[in-house]
Amino acid sequence: METQLGKFIRLFGNIFFSAIGFILLIVFFLLGLRLVLGAIDYMPWISFVYMSFMLLIPATLFVTVFVIFYKRTKIHPVKIVRWLSNIIFLLAISSWIIILVNDGITFFKNGYPDIDKYFSYNLLFLVINVGVIFFTGVIQALSTAKEKDWMDKHVS
């Protein structure tokens, strides 16, 4: 039979070597990741795919948001707000398509590796788009009827 001290020593050894093994596993994982990502720099098509993906992210995100809001606006009760929102959303979607085409032409002609050369990442343009989303949301929210409170819904 093992003594109580032997059990504690084995438990300490298991915990200690598990912690050391976990740290070594993380170190080897990070070294392997560094090796793989370092090799990517020597493959020019990876940079091309990565930059193409980076150019598509903001356009895809904002066009998706504007299309969702455009579809939801069809059931809005106030006609003038519905028309105004639809015009704003169509202008925003068309501006993103134009900007994406312009950035694509710039990328294929010059191939800049930095995103600051592309208009999709222009801070003013991004802020204006976020402001348009909030502006139309506020207009639509203020022009709809007030929702019933949870107390009023369950009392009647």
Short mmCIF file of N, CA and C in Angstrom, two decimals:
data_model
loop_
_atom_site.label_atom_id
_atom_site.label_comp_id
_atom_site.label_asym_id
_atom_site.label_seq_id
_atom_site.Cartn_x
_atom_site.Cartn_y
_atom_site.Cartn_z
N MET A 1 0.83 -1.19 0.00
CA MET A 1 0.00 0.00 0.00
C MET A 1 0.87 1.25 0.00
N GLU A 2 0.38 2.20 -0.77
CA GLU A 2 1.12 3.46 -0.83
C GLU A 2 0.82 4.29 0.39
N THR A 3 1.78 5.07 0.76
CA THR A 3 1.55 5.98 1.87
C THR A 3 0.89 7.25 1.36
N GLN A 4 0.42 8.03 2.29
CA GLN A 4 -0.23 9.29 1.95
C GLN A 4 0.76 10.24 1.27
N LEU A 5 2.01 10.22 1.72
CA LEU A 5 3.04 11.09 1.14
C LEU A 5 3.32 10.69 -0.30
N GLY A 6 3.32 9.41 -0.60
CA GLY A 6 3.56 8.94 -1.96
C GLY A 6 2.46 9.40 -2.91
N LYS A 7 1.20 9.41 -2.44
CA LYS A 7 0.09 9.88 -3.27
C LYS A 7 0.23 11.36 -3.59
N PHE A 8 0.64 12.13 -2.58
CA PHE A 8 0.81 13.57 -2.80
C PHE A 8 1.97 13.86 -3.75
N ILE A 9 3.05 13.08 -3.63
CA ILE A 9 4.20 13.28 -4.52
C ILE A 9 3.80 12.93 -5.94
N ARG A 10 3.06 11.83 -6.15
CA ARG A 10 2.63 11.47 -7.50
C ARG A 10 1.65 12.51 -8.06
N LEU A 11 0.74 13.01 -7.23
CA LEU A 11 -0.19 14.05 -7.66
C LEU A 11 0.56 15.33 -8.05
N PHE A 12 1.54 15.73 -7.22
CA PHE A 12 2.34 16.90 -7.55
C PHE A 12 3.10 16.70 -8.86
N GLY A 13 3.68 15.52 -9.05
CA GLY A 13 4.41 15.23 -10.28
C GLY A 13 3.49 15.28 -11.49
N ASN A 14 2.29 14.72 -11.38
CA ASN A 14 1.34 14.76 -12.50
C ASN A 14 0.96 16.19 -12.86
N ILE A 15 0.65 16.99 -11.87
CA ILE A 15 0.26 18.38 -12.12
C ILE A 15 1.44 19.17 -12.68
N PHE A 16 2.63 18.99 -12.10
CA PHE A 16 3.82 19.73 -12.54
C PHE A 16 4.17 19.38 -13.98
N PHE A 17 4.24 18.11 -14.30
CA PHE A 17 4.63 17.72 -15.66
C PHE A 17 3.52 18.00 -16.67
N SER A 18 2.28 18.00 -16.23
CA SER A 18 1.20 18.42 -17.13
C SER A 18 1.32 19.90 -17.48
N ALA A 19 1.65 20.73 -16.49
CA ALA A 19 1.83 22.16 -16.74
C ALA A 19 3.03 22.39 -17.66
N ILE A 20 4.13 21.70 -17.41
CA ILE A 20 5.32 21.83 -18.27
C ILE A 20 4.98 21.36 -19.69
N GLY A 21 4.28 20.25 -19.80
CA GLY A 21 3.88 19.75 -21.12
C GLY A 21 2.97 20.71 -21.85
N PHE A 22 2.04 21.34 -21.14
CA PHE A 22 1.14 22.32 -21.75
C PHE A 22 1.91 23.53 -22.26
N ILE A 23 2.85 24.01 -21.47
CA ILE A 23 3.67 25.16 -21.89
C ILE A 23 4.51 24.80 -23.11
N LEU A 24 5.11 23.60 -23.10
CA LEU A 24 5.89 23.16 -24.26
C LEU A 24 5.02 23.00 -25.50
N LEU A 25 3.81 22.51 -25.33
CA LEU A 25 2.87 22.37 -26.45
C LEU A 25 2.56 23.73 -27.07
N ILE A 26 2.32 24.73 -26.23
CA ILE A 26 2.05 26.08 -26.73
C ILE A 26 3.28 26.65 -27.44
N VAL A 27 4.47 26.43 -26.89
CA VAL A 27 5.69 26.93 -27.51
C VAL A 27 5.89 26.30 -28.88
N PHE A 28 5.72 24.98 -28.98
CA PHE A 28 5.86 24.31 -30.28
C PHE A 28 4.79 24.74 -31.27
N PHE A 29 3.58 24.97 -30.78
CA PHE A 29 2.51 25.45 -31.65
C PHE A 29 2.85 26.83 -32.21
N LEU A 30 3.33 27.73 -31.35
CA LEU A 30 3.67 29.08 -31.81
C LEU A 30 4.87 29.07 -32.75
N LEU A 31 5.85 28.21 -32.49
CA LEU A 31 6.99 28.10 -33.41
C LEU A 31 6.56 27.55 -34.76
N GLY A 32 5.66 26.58 -34.77
CA GLY A 32 5.15 26.05 -36.03
C GLY A 32 4.34 27.09 -36.79
N LEU A 33 3.55 27.85 -36.05
CA LEU A 33 2.76 28.91 -36.67
C LEU A 33 3.68 29.98 -37.28
N ARG A 34 4.76 30.29 -36.57
CA ARG A 34 5.72 31.27 -37.10
C ARG A 34 6.39 30.74 -38.37
N LEU A 35 6.70 29.46 -38.38
CA LEU A 35 7.32 28.86 -39.55
C LEU A 35 6.38 28.89 -40.75
N VAL A 36 5.12 28.54 -40.53
CA VAL A 36 4.15 28.53 -41.62
C VAL A 36 3.88 29.94 -42.12
N LEU A 37 3.65 30.88 -41.22
CA LEU A 37 3.36 32.25 -41.64
C LEU A 37 4.58 32.93 -42.26
N GLY A 38 5.78 32.53 -41.83
CA GLY A 38 6.99 33.06 -42.45
C GLY A 38 7.14 32.56 -43.88
N ALA A 39 6.69 31.33 -44.12
CA ALA A 39 6.77 30.78 -45.48
C ALA A 39 5.76 31.43 -46.41
N ILE A 40 4.70 31.95 -45.84
CA ILE A 40 3.66 32.59 -46.66
C ILE A 40 4.21 33.83 -47.35
N ASP A 41 5.14 34.52 -46.71
CA ASP A 41 5.72 35.72 -47.33
C ASP A 41 6.42 35.42 -48.65
N TYR A 42 6.85 34.20 -48.84
CA TYR A 42 7.55 33.83 -50.06
C TYR A 42 6.61 33.31 -51.15
N MET A 43 5.30 33.32 -50.88
CA MET A 43 4.31 32.91 -51.87
C MET A 43 3.49 34.13 -52.26
N PRO A 44 3.75 34.75 -53.42
CA PRO A 44 3.07 36.00 -53.76
C PRO A 44 1.57 35.85 -53.98
N TRP A 45 1.11 34.69 -54.35
CA TRP A 45 -0.32 34.53 -54.59
C TRP A 45 -1.11 34.57 -53.29
N ILE A 46 -0.48 34.22 -52.16
CA ILE A 46 -1.15 34.32 -50.86
C ILE A 46 -1.42 35.78 -50.53
N SER A 47 -0.45 36.64 -50.80
CA SER A 47 -0.64 38.07 -50.57
C SER A 47 -1.75 38.62 -51.46
N PHE A 48 -1.81 38.14 -52.69
CA PHE A 48 -2.85 38.56 -53.61
C PHE A 48 -4.23 38.15 -53.10
N VAL A 49 -4.37 36.91 -52.66
CA VAL A 49 -5.65 36.41 -52.14
C VAL A 49 -6.03 37.17 -50.87
N TYR A 50 -5.06 37.38 -49.99
CA TYR A 50 -5.32 38.08 -48.73
C TYR A 50 -5.79 39.52 -48.98
N MET A 51 -5.11 40.22 -49.87
CA MET A 51 -5.47 41.62 -50.14
C MET A 51 -6.82 41.69 -50.84
N SER A 52 -7.11 40.75 -51.72
CA SER A 52 -8.42 40.72 -52.37
C SER A 52 -9.52 40.52 -51.33
N PHE A 53 -9.27 39.62 -50.40
CA PHE A 53 -10.23 39.37 -49.33
C PHE A 53 -10.42 40.62 -48.45
N MET A 54 -9.32 41.31 -48.15
CA MET A 54 -9.40 42.51 -47.32
C MET A 54 -10.17 43.63 -48.01
N LEU A 55 -10.09 43.71 -49.32
CA LEU A 55 -10.84 44.73 -50.05
C LEU A 55 -12.34 44.42 -50.09
N LEU A 56 -12.68 43.15 -50.02
CA LEU A 56 -14.09 42.77 -50.08
C LEU A 56 -14.82 42.88 -48.74
N ILE A 57 -14.10 42.91 -47.64
CA ILE A 57 -14.74 42.88 -46.32
C ILE A 57 -15.67 44.07 -46.08
N PRO A 58 -15.21 45.34 -46.18
CA PRO A 58 -16.13 46.44 -45.86
C PRO A 58 -17.29 46.54 -46.82
N ALA A 59 -17.05 46.32 -48.12
CA ALA A 59 -18.13 46.41 -49.09
C ALA A 59 -19.19 45.33 -48.82
N THR A 60 -18.74 44.13 -48.55
CA THR A 60 -19.67 43.04 -48.27
C THR A 60 -20.47 43.32 -47.02
N LEU A 61 -19.81 43.79 -46.00
CA LEU A 61 -20.49 44.06 -44.73
C LEU A 61 -21.55 45.15 -44.89
N PHE A 62 -21.18 46.27 -45.47
CA PHE A 62 -22.12 47.38 -45.57
C PHE A 62 -23.22 47.11 -46.59
N VAL A 63 -22.90 46.49 -47.72
CA VAL A 63 -23.95 46.20 -48.70
C VAL A 63 -24.96 45.22 -48.10
N THR A 64 -24.49 44.25 -47.34
CA THR A 64 -25.41 43.31 -46.68
C THR A 64 -26.33 44.03 -45.71
N VAL A 65 -25.78 44.92 -44.92
CA VAL A 65 -26.60 45.68 -43.97
C VAL A 65 -27.62 46.54 -44.70
N PHE A 66 -27.20 47.22 -45.74
CA PHE A 66 -28.12 48.08 -46.49
C PHE A 66 -29.20 47.26 -47.20
N VAL A 67 -28.86 46.09 -47.72
CA VAL A 67 -29.88 45.25 -48.37
C VAL A 67 -30.89 44.73 -47.35
N ILE A 68 -30.42 44.34 -46.17
CA ILE A 68 -31.34 43.88 -45.12
C ILE A 68 -32.29 45.01 -44.72
N PHE A 69 -31.77 46.20 -44.50
CA PHE A 69 -32.63 47.33 -44.14
C PHE A 69 -33.55 47.72 -45.29
N TYR A 70 -33.07 47.59 -46.52
CA TYR A 70 -33.91 47.90 -47.68
C TYR A 70 -35.11 46.95 -47.74
N LYS A 71 -34.87 45.68 -47.49
CA LYS A 71 -35.97 44.71 -47.51
C LYS A 71 -36.93 44.93 -46.34
N ARG A 72 -36.40 45.32 -45.18
CA ARG A 72 -37.27 45.55 -44.02
C ARG A 72 -38.07 46.83 -44.16
N THR A 73 -37.60 47.77 -44.99
CA THR A 73 -38.29 49.03 -45.16
C THR A 73 -39.57 48.87 -45.97
N LYS A 74 -39.69 47.80 -46.74
CA LYS A 74 -40.89 47.60 -47.57
C LYS A 74 -42.18 47.55 -46.75
N ILE A 75 -42.09 47.14 -45.50
CA ILE A 75 -43.30 47.02 -44.67
C ILE A 75 -43.47 48.21 -43.73
N HIS A 76 -42.68 49.25 -43.91
CA HIS A 76 -42.80 50.42 -43.03
C HIS A 76 -44.13 51.13 -43.31
N PRO A 77 -44.86 51.55 -42.26
CA PRO A 77 -46.20 52.10 -42.45
C PRO A 77 -46.26 53.51 -43.06
N VAL A 78 -45.25 54.35 -42.87
CA VAL A 78 -45.29 55.72 -43.35
C VAL A 78 -44.64 55.77 -44.74
N LYS A 79 -45.42 56.25 -45.72
CA LYS A 79 -44.98 56.19 -47.11
C LYS A 79 -43.77 57.08 -47.40
N ILE A 80 -43.76 58.31 -46.89
CA ILE A 80 -42.67 59.24 -47.18
C ILE A 80 -41.35 58.74 -46.58
N VAL A 81 -41.43 58.17 -45.38
CA VAL A 81 -40.23 57.62 -44.75
C VAL A 81 -39.75 56.39 -45.52
N ARG A 82 -40.69 55.59 -46.00
CA ARG A 82 -40.33 54.43 -46.80
C ARG A 82 -39.61 54.84 -48.07
N TRP A 83 -40.12 55.88 -48.76
CA TRP A 83 -39.48 56.36 -49.99
C TRP A 83 -38.10 56.94 -49.71
N LEU A 84 -38.02 57.78 -48.66
CA LEU A 84 -36.75 58.39 -48.30
C LEU A 84 -35.71 57.33 -47.93
N SER A 85 -36.12 56.34 -47.15
CA SER A 85 -35.19 55.27 -46.75
C SER A 85 -34.74 54.45 -47.95
N ASN A 86 -35.68 54.14 -48.84
CA ASN A 86 -35.31 53.36 -50.03
C ASN A 86 -34.32 54.13 -50.91
N ILE A 87 -34.53 55.42 -51.07
CA ILE A 87 -33.60 56.23 -51.87
C ILE A 87 -32.22 56.25 -51.21
N ILE A 88 -32.20 56.46 -49.91
CA ILE A 88 -30.92 56.49 -49.19
C ILE A 88 -30.20 55.15 -49.31
N PHE A 89 -30.93 54.05 -49.13
CA PHE A 89 -30.30 52.73 -49.19
C PHE A 89 -29.81 52.40 -50.60
N LEU A 90 -30.58 52.77 -51.61
CA LEU A 90 -30.13 52.51 -52.99
C LEU A 90 -28.89 53.34 -53.33
N LEU A 91 -28.86 54.60 -52.87
CA LEU A 91 -27.66 55.42 -53.09
C LEU A 91 -26.44 54.84 -52.36
N ALA A 92 -26.66 54.35 -51.15
CA ALA A 92 -25.55 53.78 -50.38
C ALA A 92 -25.03 52.49 -51.04
N ILE A 93 -25.94 51.64 -51.48
CA ILE A 93 -25.52 50.39 -52.14
C ILE A 93 -24.77 50.70 -53.43
N SER A 94 -25.30 51.65 -54.22
CA SER A 94 -24.61 51.98 -55.47
C SER A 94 -23.25 52.63 -55.21
N SER A 95 -23.14 53.43 -54.15
CA SER A 95 -21.83 54.02 -53.83
C SER A 95 -20.83 52.95 -53.43
N TRP A 96 -21.26 51.94 -52.69
CA TRP A 96 -20.35 50.86 -52.32
C TRP A 96 -19.93 50.04 -53.54
N ILE A 97 -20.84 49.84 -54.48
CA ILE A 97 -20.48 49.11 -55.70
C ILE A 97 -19.45 49.90 -56.50
N ILE A 98 -19.67 51.21 -56.62
CA ILE A 98 -18.72 52.07 -57.35
C ILE A 98 -17.35 52.07 -56.66
N ILE A 99 -17.35 52.19 -55.35
CA ILE A 99 -16.09 52.21 -54.59
C ILE A 99 -15.37 50.86 -54.71
N LEU A 100 -16.13 49.76 -54.67
CA LEU A 100 -15.50 48.45 -54.80
C LEU A 100 -14.87 48.26 -56.18
N VAL A 101 -15.57 48.70 -57.20
CA VAL A 101 -15.01 48.61 -58.55
C VAL A 101 -13.77 49.49 -58.68
N ASN A 102 -13.83 50.69 -58.13
CA ASN A 102 -12.69 51.61 -58.18
C ASN A 102 -11.48 51.03 -57.42
N ASP A 103 -11.74 50.46 -56.24
CA ASP A 103 -10.65 49.86 -55.47
C ASP A 103 -10.09 48.62 -56.17
N GLY A 104 -10.97 47.86 -56.83
CA GLY A 104 -10.49 46.70 -57.59
C GLY A 104 -9.59 47.11 -58.73
N ILE A 105 -9.97 48.17 -59.43
CA ILE A 105 -9.13 48.66 -60.53
C ILE A 105 -7.79 49.16 -59.98
N THR A 106 -7.82 49.89 -58.88
CA THR A 106 -6.58 50.37 -58.26
C THR A 106 -5.70 49.20 -57.82
N PHE A 107 -6.33 48.17 -57.26
CA PHE A 107 -5.56 47.01 -56.80
C PHE A 107 -4.92 46.26 -57.96
N PHE A 108 -5.67 46.05 -59.03
CA PHE A 108 -5.12 45.29 -60.15
C PHE A 108 -4.10 46.09 -60.96
N LYS A 109 -4.22 47.42 -60.94
CA LYS A 109 -3.23 48.23 -61.65
C LYS A 109 -1.95 48.39 -60.85
N ASN A 110 -2.09 48.73 -59.55
CA ASN A 110 -0.93 49.08 -58.75
C ASN A 110 -0.53 48.01 -57.73
N GLY A 111 -1.50 47.29 -57.19
CA GLY A 111 -1.22 46.24 -56.22
C GLY A 111 -0.64 46.74 -54.91
N TYR A 112 -1.17 47.85 -54.40
CA TYR A 112 -0.67 48.38 -53.13
C TYR A 112 -0.93 47.36 -52.01
N PRO A 113 0.05 47.10 -51.16
CA PRO A 113 -0.16 46.16 -50.06
C PRO A 113 -0.79 46.81 -48.82
N ASP A 114 -0.92 48.13 -48.82
CA ASP A 114 -1.47 48.85 -47.67
C ASP A 114 -2.91 49.25 -47.94
N ILE A 115 -3.76 49.14 -46.92
CA ILE A 115 -5.18 49.45 -47.13
C ILE A 115 -5.46 50.94 -47.15
N ASP A 116 -4.50 51.76 -46.75
CA ASP A 116 -4.76 53.20 -46.75
C ASP A 116 -4.81 53.79 -48.15
N LYS A 117 -4.43 53.05 -49.14
CA LYS A 117 -4.49 53.53 -50.53
C LYS A 117 -5.86 53.30 -51.16
N TYR A 118 -6.73 52.57 -50.48
CA TYR A 118 -8.03 52.21 -51.04
C TYR A 118 -9.13 53.00 -50.34
N PHE A 119 -10.13 53.41 -51.13
CA PHE A 119 -11.18 54.28 -50.60
C PHE A 119 -12.16 53.53 -49.70
N SER A 120 -12.20 52.20 -49.78
CA SER A 120 -13.09 51.42 -48.91
C SER A 120 -12.74 51.60 -47.44
N TYR A 121 -11.50 51.91 -47.17
CA TYR A 121 -11.05 52.08 -45.79
C TYR A 121 -10.88 53.54 -45.41
N ASN A 122 -11.43 54.45 -46.20
CA ASN A 122 -11.39 55.86 -45.87
C ASN A 122 -12.28 56.07 -44.65
N LEU A 123 -11.73 56.66 -43.61
CA LEU A 123 -12.44 56.80 -42.34
C LEU A 123 -13.70 57.65 -42.49
N LEU A 124 -13.62 58.73 -43.25
CA LEU A 124 -14.78 59.58 -43.44
C LEU A 124 -15.91 58.83 -44.16
N PHE A 125 -15.56 58.05 -45.17
CA PHE A 125 -16.57 57.28 -45.90
C PHE A 125 -17.22 56.23 -45.00
N LEU A 126 -16.44 55.57 -44.17
CA LEU A 126 -16.99 54.58 -43.25
C LEU A 126 -17.89 55.22 -42.20
N VAL A 127 -17.47 56.37 -41.68
CA VAL A 127 -18.28 57.07 -40.67
C VAL A 127 -19.60 57.55 -41.28
N ILE A 128 -19.55 58.04 -42.50
CA ILE A 128 -20.77 58.49 -43.17
C ILE A 128 -21.73 57.31 -43.35
N ASN A 129 -21.23 56.16 -43.72
CA ASN A 129 -22.08 55.00 -43.90
C ASN A 129 -22.72 54.54 -42.59
N VAL A 130 -21.94 54.52 -41.53
CA VAL A 130 -22.51 54.15 -40.23
C VAL A 130 -23.53 55.20 -39.80
N GLY A 131 -23.24 56.48 -40.05
CA GLY A 131 -24.19 57.54 -39.72
C GLY A 131 -25.48 57.41 -40.51
N VAL A 132 -25.39 57.02 -41.78
CA VAL A 132 -26.60 56.83 -42.60
C VAL A 132 -27.45 55.71 -42.03
N ILE A 133 -26.80 54.64 -41.59
CA ILE A 133 -27.55 53.52 -40.99
C ILE A 133 -28.30 53.98 -39.75
N PHE A 134 -27.62 54.70 -38.87
CA PHE A 134 -28.27 55.18 -37.65
C PHE A 134 -29.32 56.24 -37.96
N PHE A 135 -29.05 57.12 -38.88
CA PHE A 135 -29.99 58.18 -39.24
C PHE A 135 -31.30 57.59 -39.75
N THR A 136 -31.22 56.66 -40.69
CA THR A 136 -32.45 56.06 -41.22
C THR A 136 -33.14 55.20 -40.16
N GLY A 137 -32.37 54.57 -39.30
CA GLY A 137 -32.98 53.81 -38.20
C GLY A 137 -33.76 54.70 -37.25
N VAL A 138 -33.20 55.87 -36.94
CA VAL A 138 -33.89 56.81 -36.05
C VAL A 138 -35.14 57.37 -36.72
N ILE A 139 -35.03 57.72 -38.00
CA ILE A 139 -36.21 58.23 -38.72
C ILE A 139 -37.32 57.19 -38.75
N GLN A 140 -36.95 55.96 -39.03
CA GLN A 140 -37.98 54.91 -39.08
C GLN A 140 -38.55 54.62 -37.70
N ALA A 141 -37.73 54.68 -36.68
CA ALA A 141 -38.22 54.42 -35.33
C ALA A 141 -39.15 55.53 -34.85
N LEU A 142 -38.82 56.78 -35.19
CA LEU A 142 -39.67 57.89 -34.75
C LEU A 142 -40.98 57.98 -35.52
N SER A 143 -41.04 57.38 -36.69
CA SER A 143 -42.26 57.48 -37.50
C SER A 143 -43.20 56.30 -37.34
N THR A 144 -42.86 55.36 -36.50
CA THR A 144 -43.76 54.23 -36.26
C THR A 144 -44.54 54.45 -34.97
N ALA A 145 -45.61 53.70 -34.83
CA ALA A 145 -46.43 53.80 -33.62
C ALA A 145 -45.67 53.23 -32.42
N LYS A 146 -46.01 53.76 -31.26
CA LYS A 146 -45.36 53.30 -30.04
C LYS A 146 -45.78 51.86 -29.75
N GLU A 147 -44.79 51.04 -29.37
CA GLU A 147 -45.10 49.65 -29.04
C GLU A 147 -45.78 49.59 -27.68
N LYS A 148 -46.61 48.55 -27.52
CA LYS A 148 -47.24 48.36 -26.23
C LYS A 148 -46.21 47.90 -25.22
N ASP A 149 -46.36 48.39 -24.01
CA ASP A 149 -45.51 47.98 -22.92
C ASP A 149 -45.81 46.52 -22.58
N TRP A 150 -44.91 45.84 -21.94
CA TRP A 150 -45.14 44.43 -21.62
C TRP A 150 -46.29 44.26 -20.64
N MET A 151 -46.52 45.28 -19.81
CA MET A 151 -47.65 45.22 -18.88
C MET A 151 -48.96 45.34 -19.65
N ASP A 152 -48.99 46.25 -20.65
CA ASP A 152 -50.22 46.43 -21.43
C ASP A 152 -50.51 45.21 -22.30
N LYS A 153 -49.50 44.53 -22.76
CA LYS A 153 -49.72 43.36 -23.61
C LYS A 153 -50.39 42.23 -22.84
N HIS A 154 -49.99 42.04 -21.59
CA HIS A 154 -50.49 40.90 -20.81
C HIS A 154 -51.76 41.22 -20.05
N VAL A 155 -52.08 42.49 -19.85
CA VAL A 155 -53.30 42.86 -19.13
C VAL A 155 -54.51 42.71 -20.04
N SER A 156 -54.37 43.11 -21.31
CA SER A 156 -55.54 43.06 -22.18
C SER A 156 -55.72 41.73 -22.84
#
